[in-house]
CSV table of C-alpha atoms in Angstrom, one decimal:
chain,number,residue,atom,x,y,z
A,1,MET,CA,15.3,19.3,-7.5
A,2,PRO,CA,13.4,19.1,-10.8
A,3,PHE,CA,10.8,16.4,-11.0
A,4,GLN,CA,12.8,15.0,-14.0
A,5,TRP,CA,15.6,14.2,-11.5
A,6,VAL,CA,13.3,12.0,-9.5
A,7,LEU,CA,12.2,10.1,-12.6
A,8,ASP,CA,15.8,9.7,-13.8
A,9,ASN,CA,17.2,8.5,-10.6
A,10,HIS,CA,14.6,6.0,-9.3
A,11,ILE,CA,13.3,2.7,-10.5
A,12,SER,CA,9.5,2.6,-10.8
A,13,GLY,CA,7.7,0.9,-7.9
A,14,LEU,CA,5.8,-1.2,-10.5
A,15,VAL,CA,9.1,-2.4,-12.0
A,16,LEU,CA,10.4,-3.3,-8.5
A,17,GLU,CA,7.1,-5.0,-7.7
A,18,ASP,CA,7.3,-7.2,-10.8
A,19,ALA,CA,11.0,-7.9,-9.9
A,20,VAL,CA,9.9,-9.3,-6.6
A,21,ARG,CA,7.7,-11.9,-8.4
A,22,ASP,CA,10.4,-12.7,-10.9
A,23,LEU,CA,12.9,-13.3,-8.1
A,24,GLU,CA,10.5,-15.6,-6.3
A,25,GLU,CA,10.1,-17.6,-9.5
A,26,GLY,CA,13.9,-17.8,-10.0
A,27,LYS,CA,14.0,-15.5,-13.0
A,28,THR,CA,17.0,-13.3,-13.9
A,29,VAL,CA,16.6,-9.7,-12.8
A,30,ASP,CA,18.8,-6.7,-13.3
A,31,PRO,CA,21.3,-6.6,-10.4
A,32,ARG,CA,20.3,-3.1,-9.3
A,33,THR,CA,16.6,-3.9,-9.5
A,34,ALA,CA,17.2,-7.1,-7.5
A,35,GLN,CA,19.0,-5.1,-4.8
A,36,LEU,CA,16.2,-2.5,-4.5
A,37,ALA,CA,13.2,-4.9,-4.9
A,38,PRO,CA,13.4,-6.3,-1.3
A,39,ILE,CA,13.6,-2.7,0.2
A,40,ARG,CA,10.6,-1.6,-1.9
A,41,ALA,CA,8.6,-4.7,-0.9
A,42,LYS,CA,9.2,-3.9,2.8
A,43,MET,CA,7.9,-0.4,2.5
A,44,GLN,CA,5.1,-0.2,0.0
A,45,ARG,CA,1.6,-1.4,-0.8
A,46,PRO,CA,1.3,-3.2,-4.2
A,47,PHE,CA,0.2,-1.6,-7.5
A,48,GLN,CA,-1.1,-5.0,-8.7
A,49,LYS,CA,-2.7,-8.1,-7.1
A,50,VAL,CA,-2.5,-11.6,-8.3
A,51,ASP,CA,-5.8,-13.3,-9.3
A,52,PHE,CA,-6.9,-16.2,-11.4
A,53,GLU,CA,-9.5,-16.6,-14.1
A,54,ARG,CA,-10.5,-19.8,-15.8
A,55,ARG,CA,-9.8,-20.0,-19.5
A,56,SER,CA,-10.3,-22.7,-22.1
A,57,ILE,CA,-6.9,-24.1,-23.3
A,58,GLY,CA,-7.0,-27.1,-25.6
A,59,GLY,CA,-10.6,-27.6,-24.7
A,60,GLU,CA,-9.8,-27.8,-21.0
A,61,SER,CA,-10.8,-25.2,-18.4
A,62,VAL,CA,-7.7,-24.2,-16.5
A,63,PRO,CA,-6.9,-21.4,-14.0
A,64,VAL,CA,-4.7,-18.7,-15.5
A,65,GLN,CA,-2.9,-16.1,-13.4
A,66,ARG,CA,-3.5,-12.4,-14.1
A,67,LEU,CA,-2.5,-9.2,-12.5
A,68,ASN,CA,-5.3,-6.8,-11.5
A,69,PRO,CA,-4.8,-3.1,-10.5
A,70,THR,CA,-5.2,-2.3,-6.9
A,71,PRO,CA,-6.9,0.9,-5.7
A,72,LYS,CA,-3.4,2.4,-5.4
A,73,MET,CA,-2.8,1.8,-9.1
A,74,LYS,CA,-6.2,3.1,-10.1
A,75,ASN,CA,-5.6,6.3,-8.1
A,76,THR,CA,-2.1,6.7,-9.6
A,77,MET,CA,-3.3,6.4,-13.2
A,78,GLY,CA,-6.5,8.3,-12.6
A,79,ASP,CA,-6.9,11.3,-10.2
A,80,LEU,CA,-3.2,11.7,-9.4
A,81,ARG,CA,-2.2,11.7,-13.0
A,82,ASP,CA,-4.9,14.3,-13.8
A,83,TYR,CA,-3.7,16.4,-10.9
A,84,LEU,CA,-0.1,16.4,-12.1
A,85,LEU,CA,-1.2,17.6,-15.5
A,86,LYS,CA,-4.0,20.0,-14.7
A,87,GLN,CA,-2.7,21.5,-11.4
A,88,PHE,CA,0.9,20.8,-10.5
A,89,ALA,CA,2.4,21.1,-14.0
A,90,VAL,CA,1.0,24.6,-14.7
A,91,SER,CA,1.4,26.1,-11.2
A,92,PRO,CA,1.9,28.7,-9.9
A,93,GLU,CA,1.3,31.0,-12.9
A,94,GLU,CA,-1.9,29.4,-14.2
A,95,ALA,CA,-3.3,27.3,-11.4
A,96,PHE,CA,-2.4,26.3,-7.8
A,97,GLY,CA,-0.8,23.0,-7.2
A,98,VAL,CA,1.7,21.5,-4.7
A,99,LEU,CA,3.4,18.2,-4.5
A,100,PRO,CA,4.5,16.6,-1.2
A,101,GLY,CA,8.2,15.9,-0.9
A,102,PHE,CA,9.7,12.6,-2.0
A,103,VAL,CA,11.6,10.3,0.3
A,104,ALA,CA,14.4,8.4,-1.4
A,105,VAL,CA,16.5,5.4,-0.2
A,106,TRP,CA,19.9,4.1,-1.3
A,107,PRO,CA,21.1,1.0,0.5
A,108,GLU,CA,24.8,2.1,0.0
A,109,THR,CA,26.5,4.9,1.8
A,110,MET,CA,27.1,7.9,-0.5
A,111,THR,CA,30.6,9.4,-0.7
A,112,GLU,CA,30.7,12.7,1.1
A,113,SER,CA,33.0,15.6,0.8
A,114,GLU,CA,33.1,19.0,2.6
A,115,ASN,CA,31.8,21.9,0.6
A,116,PRO,CA,33.3,25.3,1.3
A,117,VAL,CA,30.0,27.2,1.0
A,118,THR,CA,28.7,29.7,3.4
A,119,VAL,CA,25.0,30.8,3.4
A,120,SER,CA,24.0,33.6,5.7
A,121,GLY,CA,21.6,32.4,8.4
A,122,ILE,CA,22.1,28.7,7.7
A,123,GLN,CA,24.4,26.6,9.8
A,124,SER,CA,27.7,25.3,8.2
A,125,PRO,CA,29.4,23.2,7.1
A,126,TRP,CA,27.8,22.1,3.9
A,127,THR,CA,28.5,18.6,2.5
A,128,THR,CA,28.4,17.3,-1.1
A,129,TYR,CA,27.3,13.7,-1.6
A,130,ASP,CA,28.3,11.7,-4.6
A,131,TYR,CA,25.9,8.9,-5.7
A,132,SER,CA,27.0,8.7,-9.4
A,133,GLU,CA,28.5,5.2,-8.9
A,134,LEU,CA,25.5,3.8,-7.0
A,135,GLY,CA,22.8,3.5,-9.7
A,136,ARG,CA,19.2,4.4,-9.1
A,137,GLY,CA,17.4,4.4,-5.7
A,138,ALA,CA,14.0,3.4,-4.4
A,139,LEU,CA,11.3,5.7,-3.2
A,140,ALA,CA,10.0,5.2,0.4
A,141,ASP,CA,7.4,7.9,-0.2
A,142,GLY,CA,6.2,9.3,-3.5
A,143,GLU,CA,6.3,6.2,-5.8
A,144,CYS,CA,2.7,6.9,-7.0
A,145,ARG,CA,3.7,10.4,-8.0
A,146,HIS,CA,6.8,8.9,-9.6
A,147,LEU,CA,4.9,6.3,-11.6
A,148,ALA,CA,2.3,8.8,-12.7
A,149,GLY,CA,5.2,11.0,-14.0
A,150,VAL,CA,6.8,8.1,-15.8
A,151,ASP,CA,3.4,7.3,-17.5
A,152,ILE,CA,2.9,11.0,-18.5
A,153,ASN,CA,6.4,11.2,-19.9
A,154,ALA,CA,5.8,8.2,-22.1
A,155,ASP,CA,2.4,9.3,-23.3
A,156,PRO,CA,2.6,10.7,-26.9
A,157,SER,CA,-0.8,12.4,-26.5
A,158,VAL,CA,0.6,14.8,-23.9
A,159,SER,CA,2.2,17.8,-25.5
A,160,PRO,CA,6.0,18.2,-25.2
A,161,ALA,CA,5.5,21.7,-23.8
A,162,LEU,CA,3.3,20.5,-20.9
A,163,LYS,CA,5.7,17.6,-20.2
A,164,ASP,CA,8.6,20.2,-20.0
A,165,LYS,CA,6.6,22.3,-17.5
A,166,LEU,CA,5.9,19.2,-15.3
A,167,LEU,CA,9.3,17.7,-15.4
A,168,ASN,CA,11.0,21.1,-14.7
A,169,GLN,CA,8.9,21.8,-11.6
A,170,LEU,CA,11.0,21.8,-8.5
A,171,VAL,CA,10.2,19.2,-5.8
A,172,THR,CA,11.6,18.5,-2.4
A,173,VAL,CA,13.6,15.2,-2.1
A,174,GLU,CA,14.7,13.9,1.3
A,175,ILE,CA,17.4,11.2,0.9
A,176,PHE,CA,18.4,8.4,3.3
A,177,HIS,CA,21.5,6.4,2.4
A,178,GLY,CA,23.4,3.5,3.9
A,179,ILE,CA,20.1,2.0,5.1
A,180,SER,CA,19.4,-1.7,5.3
A,181,THR,CA,16.2,-3.4,4.1
A,182,GLU,CA,15.0,-4.0,7.7
A,183,ASN,CA,15.8,-0.4,8.8
A,184,ALA,CA,14.0,1.0,5.8
A,185,ALA,CA,10.9,-1.0,6.7
A,186,LYS,CA,11.0,0.2,10.3
A,187,MET,CA,11.3,3.8,9.2
A,188,PHE,CA,8.6,3.8,6.5
A,189,VAL,CA,6.0,1.1,7.4
A,190,ASP,CA,4.0,3.7,9.4
A,191,LEU,CA,4.5,6.4,6.7
A,192,ASN,CA,2.9,4.2,4.0
A,193,PHE,CA,0.3,2.3,6.0
A,194,GLU,CA,-1.2,4.7,8.4
A,195,GLY,CA,-2.2,7.5,6.0
A,196,THR,CA,-4.4,5.1,3.9
A,197,PRO,CA,-6.2,2.4,5.9
A,198,VAL,CA,-5.1,-1.2,5.0
A,199,ASP,CA,-5.9,-4.5,6.5
A,200,ASN,CA,-3.9,-5.8,9.5
A,201,ILE,CA,-2.6,-8.8,7.6
A,202,THR,CA,-0.9,-6.7,4.9
A,203,LYS,CA,0.6,-4.3,7.4
A,204,ALA,CA,1.8,-7.1,9.8
A,205,ASN,CA,3.5,-8.9,6.9
A,206,ILE,CA,6.0,-6.1,6.3
A,207,ASP,CA,6.5,-4.8,9.8
A,208,PRO,CA,9.8,-6.4,11.1
A,209,ARG,CA,9.2,-5.1,14.6
A,210,ASN,CA,6.6,-7.8,15.2
A,211,LYS,CA,8.5,-10.7,16.5
A,212,TRP,CA,5.5,-13.0,16.5
A,213,ILE,CA,5.0,-12.4,12.8
A,214,SER,CA,8.7,-12.8,12.0
A,215,ALA,CA,8.7,-16.1,13.8
A,216,THR,CA,5.5,-17.3,12.1
A,217,LYS,CA,6.9,-16.5,8.6
A,218,GLU,CA,10.1,-18.4,9.4
A,219,ILE,CA,8.3,-21.4,10.8
A,220,PHE,CA,5.8,-21.8,7.9
A,221,SER,CA,8.5,-21.1,5.4
A,222,THR,CA,10.7,-23.9,6.9
A,223,LEU,CA,7.6,-26.2,6.7
A,224,GLN,CA,7.1,-25.1,3.1
A,225,ILE,CA,3.5,-24.1,3.8
A,226,GLY,CA,2.3,-21.1,1.8
A,227,VAL,CA,0.9,-18.3,4.0
A,228,ALA,CA,-1.4,-15.6,2.6
A,229,THR,CA,-0.2,-12.1,3.4
A,230,THR,CA,-3.0,-10.1,1.9
A,231,GLY,CA,-6.8,-9.9,2.5
A,232,ARG,CA,-9.0,-10.6,5.4
A,233,GLN,CA,-10.2,-14.0,4.3
A,234,LEU,CA,-8.6,-17.0,2.7
A,235,THR,CA,-9.8,-17.2,-0.9
A,236,SER,CA,-9.7,-19.8,-3.7
A,237,SER,CA,-7.1,-17.5,-5.4
A,238,HIS,CA,-4.9,-17.9,-2.3
A,239,GLN,CA,-5.3,-21.6,-2.4
A,240,ARG,CA,-4.4,-21.8,-6.1
A,241,GLN,CA,-1.2,-20.1,-5.2
A,242,GLY,CA,-0.5,-22.8,-2.6
A,243,GLN,CA,-1.3,-20.4,0.3
A,244,TRP,CA,-3.4,-22.4,2.9
A,245,ILE,CA,-3.6,-20.1,5.9
A,246,LEU,CA,-3.8,-16.4,6.5
A,247,LEU,CA,-0.7,-14.9,8.1
A,248,THR,CA,-2.5,-13.7,11.3
A,249,HIS,CA,-4.2,-17.1,11.7
A,250,ALA,CA,-0.8,-18.8,11.4
A,251,GLU,CA,0.4,-16.3,14.0
A,252,GLN,CA,-2.4,-17.5,16.3
A,253,MET,CA,-1.2,-21.0,16.0
A,254,VAL,CA,2.4,-20.0,16.9
A,255,LYS,CA,1.2,-17.8,19.8
A,256,ALA,CA,-0.9,-20.7,21.2
A,257,ILE,CA,2.3,-22.7,22.0
A,258,VAL,CA,3.5,-20.0,24.4
A,259,LEU,CA,0.5,-18.1,25.4
A,260,GLY,CA,-2.2,-20.8,25.3
A,261,PRO,CA,-5.2,-20.9,22.9
A,262,ASN,CA,-7.4,-18.3,24.6
A,263,ASN,CA,-4.7,-15.7,24.7
A,264,ALA,CA,-3.7,-16.5,21.2
A,265,LEU,CA,-7.1,-15.4,19.9
A,266,ASN,CA,-7.5,-12.3,22.0
A,267,LYS,CA,-5.6,-9.2,20.9
A,268,SER,CA,-4.3,-7.1,23.8
A,269,LYS,CA,-1.1,-5.4,24.9
A,270,LYS,CA,-0.3,-8.5,27.0
A,271,THR,CA,-0.7,-11.0,24.2
A,272,ASP,CA,1.2,-8.8,21.7
A,273,SER,CA,4.1,-8.7,24.1
A,274,TRP,CA,7.0,-11.2,23.5
A,275,ASP,CA,8.9,-10.5,26.7
A,276,GLY,CA,10.4,-13.7,28.0
A,277,VAL,CA,9.7,-15.7,24.9
A,278,ASP,CA,12.6,-17.9,23.7
A,279,PHE,CA,12.1,-17.7,20.0
A,280,GLU,CA,14.8,-20.2,19.2
A,281,LYS,CA,12.9,-22.8,21.3
A,282,LEU,CA,9.6,-21.7,19.9
A,283,ASN,CA,10.8,-22.1,16.3
A,284,LYS,CA,12.1,-25.6,17.0
A,285,ALA,CA,8.9,-26.6,18.9
A,286,ALA,CA,6.5,-25.2,16.2
A,287,ILE,CA,8.3,-26.8,13.3
A,288,GLN,CA,8.3,-30.2,15.0
A,289,TRP,CA,4.7,-30.1,16.2
A,290,PHE,CA,3.1,-28.4,13.2
A,291,GLY,CA,5.1,-30.7,10.9
A,292,GLU,CA,3.6,-33.7,12.7
A,293,ILE,CA,0.1,-32.2,12.5
A,294,PHE,CA,0.3,-31.7,8.7
A,295,ASP,CA,2.0,-35.0,8.1
A,296,HIS,CA,-0.9,-36.7,9.9
A,297,PHE,CA,-3.5,-35.0,7.7
A,298,GLY,CA,-1.6,-35.5,4.5
A,299,GLY,CA,-0.5,-31.9,4.0
A,300,PRO,CA,-1.5,-28.3,4.6
A,301,GLU,CA,-4.4,-28.6,2.2
A,302,VAL,CA,-6.4,-29.9,5.2
A,303,LEU,CA,-6.8,-26.2,6.2
A,304,GLY,CA,-9.0,-25.7,3.2
A,305,ASP,CA,-10.9,-29.0,3.6
A,306,LYS,CA,-14.5,-28.3,4.7
A,307,SER,CA,-14.9,-31.9,5.8
A,308,ARG,CA,-12.2,-31.6,8.5
A,309,VAL,CA,-12.7,-29.6,11.8
A,310,ILE,CA,-9.1,-28.4,11.8
A,311,ARG,CA,-10.2,-26.0,9.1
A,312,THR,CA,-12.0,-24.0,11.8
A,313,ILE,CA,-9.9,-21.5,13.8
A,314,ALA,CA,-10.9,-22.7,17.3
A,315,VAL,CA,-10.0,-26.3,16.7
A,316,ARG,CA,-6.8,-25.3,14.8
A,317,VAL,CA,-5.6,-23.1,17.6
A,318,ALA,CA,-6.5,-25.6,20.3
A,319,LEU,CA,-4.5,-28.4,18.5
A,320,ALA,CA,-1.6,-26.0,18.0
A,321,SER,CA,-1.5,-25.2,21.7
A,322,LEU,CA,-0.4,-28.8,22.5
A,323,GLY,CA,2.9,-27.7,21.1
A,324,ALA,CA,3.6,-26.2,24.5
A,325,ALA,CA,4.9,-29.6,25.5
A,326,PHE,CA,7.5,-29.4,22.8
A,327,TYR,CA,8.4,-25.9,23.8
A,328,ARG,CA,8.9,-27.0,27.5
A,329,GLU,CA,10.6,-30.2,26.3
A,330,ASP,CA,8.0,-32.1,28.4
A,331,SER,CA,8.2,-35.8,27.2
A,332,LYS,CA,4.9,-36.8,28.9
A,333,GLY,CA,3.1,-33.8,27.3
A,334,ILE,CA,4.6,-34.6,23.9
A,335,ALA,CA,3.3,-38.2,24.1
A,336,GLU,CA,-0.1,-36.9,25.1
A,337,ALA,CA,-0.1,-34.5,22.2
A,338,ARG,CA,0.7,-37.2,19.7
A,339,ALA,CA,-1.9,-39.5,21.2
A,340,THR,CA,-4.5,-36.7,20.8
A,341,LEU,CA,-3.6,-36.3,17.1
A,342,LYS,CA,-4.4,-40.0,16.6
A,343,ASP,CA,-7.4,-40.5,18.9
A,344,VAL,CA,-9.6,-37.5,18.0
A,345,ASP,CA,-12.1,-37.9,15.2
A,346,TRP,CA,-11.3,-34.9,13.0
A,347,ILE,CA,-14.1,-35.3,10.5
A,348,VAL,CA,-16.9,-32.7,10.7
A,349,SER,CA,-20.0,-34.3,12.2
A,350,GLU,CA,-22.9,-33.4,14.5
A,351,THR,CA,-20.6,-34.6,17.3
A,352,TRP,CA,-18.7,-31.3,16.9
A,353,ASN,CA,-21.8,-29.1,17.0
A,354,GLY,CA,-21.3,-26.4,19.7
A,355,ILE,CA,-17.7,-27.6,20.3
A,356,GLY,CA,-15.7,-26.4,17.3
A,357,GLY,CA,-18.5,-24.2,15.9
A,358,LYS,CA,-22.0,-24.6,14.4
A,359,VAL,CA,-22.5,-27.8,12.4
A,360,VAL,CA,-25.2,-28.0,9.7
A,361,VAL,CA,-26.2,-31.3,8.0
A,362,ASN,CA,-27.8,-30.9,4.6
A,363,ASP,CA,-30.4,-33.2,3.0
A,364,GLU,CA,-27.7,-35.4,1.5
A,365,GLY,CA,-26.3,-36.0,5.0
A,366,VAL,CA,-23.2,-33.9,4.4
A,367,ALA,CA,-22.1,-32.0,7.5
A,368,THR,CA,-20.4,-28.6,7.4
A,369,MET,CA,-19.0,-26.4,10.2
A,370,SER,CA,-18.8,-22.6,10.3
A,371,ALA,CA,-15.3,-21.3,10.3
A,372,GLY,CA,-15.8,-18.1,12.3
A,373,SER,CA,-13.4,-16.1,14.4
A,374,GLY,CA,-13.1,-18.9,17.0
A,375,LYS,CA,-13.6,-16.7,20.0
A,376,GLU,CA,-17.1,-18.0,20.6
A,377,SER,CA,-16.1,-21.6,20.5
A,378,ILE,CA,-12.6,-21.7,21.8
A,379,THR,CA,-13.4,-22.9,25.3
A,380,LYS,CA,-15.3,-26.0,24.2
A,381,ALA,CA,-12.7,-26.7,21.4
A,382,VAL,CA,-9.9,-26.6,24.0
A,383,GLN,CA,-11.8,-29.0,26.3
A,384,ALA,CA,-12.4,-31.4,23.4
A,385,VAL,CA,-8.9,-31.4,22.1
A,386,THR,CA,-6.8,-31.1,25.2
A,387,LYS,CA,-8.9,-32.8,27.9
A,388,PRO,CA,-9.9,-36.3,27.0
A,389,THR,CA,-11.9,-37.0,30.1
A,390,THR,CA,-14.3,-34.1,29.7
A,391,LYS,CA,-17.7,-34.5,28.1
A,392,ALA,CA,-16.5,-32.7,25.0
A,393,GLY,CA,-13.2,-34.6,25.0
A,394,GLU,CA,-15.0,-38.0,25.1
A,395,ALA,CA,-17.5,-36.9,22.4
A,396,VAL,CA,-14.9,-36.3,19.7
A,397,ARG,CA,-12.9,-39.5,20.4
A,398,GLY,CA,-13.6,-43.0,19.1
A,399,GLY,CA,-15.4,-41.9,16.0
A,400,HIS,CA,-15.5,-43.3,12.5
A,401,ASP,CA,-12.2,-42.0,11.2
A,402,LYS,CA,-9.4,-41.5,13.7
A,403,VAL,CA,-6.8,-40.8,11.0
A,404,GLY,CA,-8.4,-37.7,9.7
A,405,ALA,CA,-6.4,-37.7,6.5
A,406,SER,CA,-8.1,-36.9,3.2
A,407,LYS,CA,-9.4,-40.1,1.6
């Protein structure tokens, strides 16, 4: 098909990306765009990332949201755009250029009719598919090429003759129709995330095959706790958006209920397996226990509070693992979990040094604890949180603030 056909029959990935944000904010979106946006969000990396910058408004410094281009956008509007104009548009007569095929998705099933065409050497029958009543589709592969083409077509500085060459070049388009959002994700998550390396959190967020991640997102959504689904570290930008924990760290808390704290922190085929897990019971147990944890501390903001040890991964996972009693419906264990929440002194102090992580006290007497991966301190953290009669368990109980909530 001509490149022009691709531009005419698909909504730009950037438009769909903006539509996802508009839908989340309750804004009105074109019905067709609203239908395609969830499919696109399941398949593609973003063109833009949300960030904040401080600006003076009315004499007051306030954080203002802005959208910054990702490497994907920079490549699309840079090298890829140049390639389309300098190589692909003029090939094959003047230069050599090829364009990989596009993969297009329509959620509806197209109307098909038998086409009485015979082509020597090619298997029959042929079928004609009518999509004229469906509206535009989404691109599972090729949306960067599509966006670059849209940008070129709208650029008055590009000569009409060169635009015609580009838009009349034939391209391959592979079409899938009658495909749900989840099935689209399963088919194309590897296509779009294996070719160019991305962080595990971003990939895990859109892969519906991971039942741990799906359960985690549902649990934290029910608790109305924002989860960061991009990046390798929790940033102040995440927190300004109400995101208090990285998705994979939230997953570790959920895993700890079923697998125990040590296994929750160690990636392996065994710990990635969900065989035998009752996710309905897990969902109920996690919502109950995590809800009690965050109510105790005054909200999820405690996960960003440097004065509280629960900010560190090892302590957080150890505390989450007490939810196993809720999963087993063990009344004695549930009572012990609740007692632990009240009895432990959750404020960062030298008492926790070597238990939850390395504690440093500055000249003003303010103690801070490193928030590392947790693997190096998980054993002591588990002893302290789950075993009151151990040396570590006794050390962190009976301190100066048993409530642990922000003052």
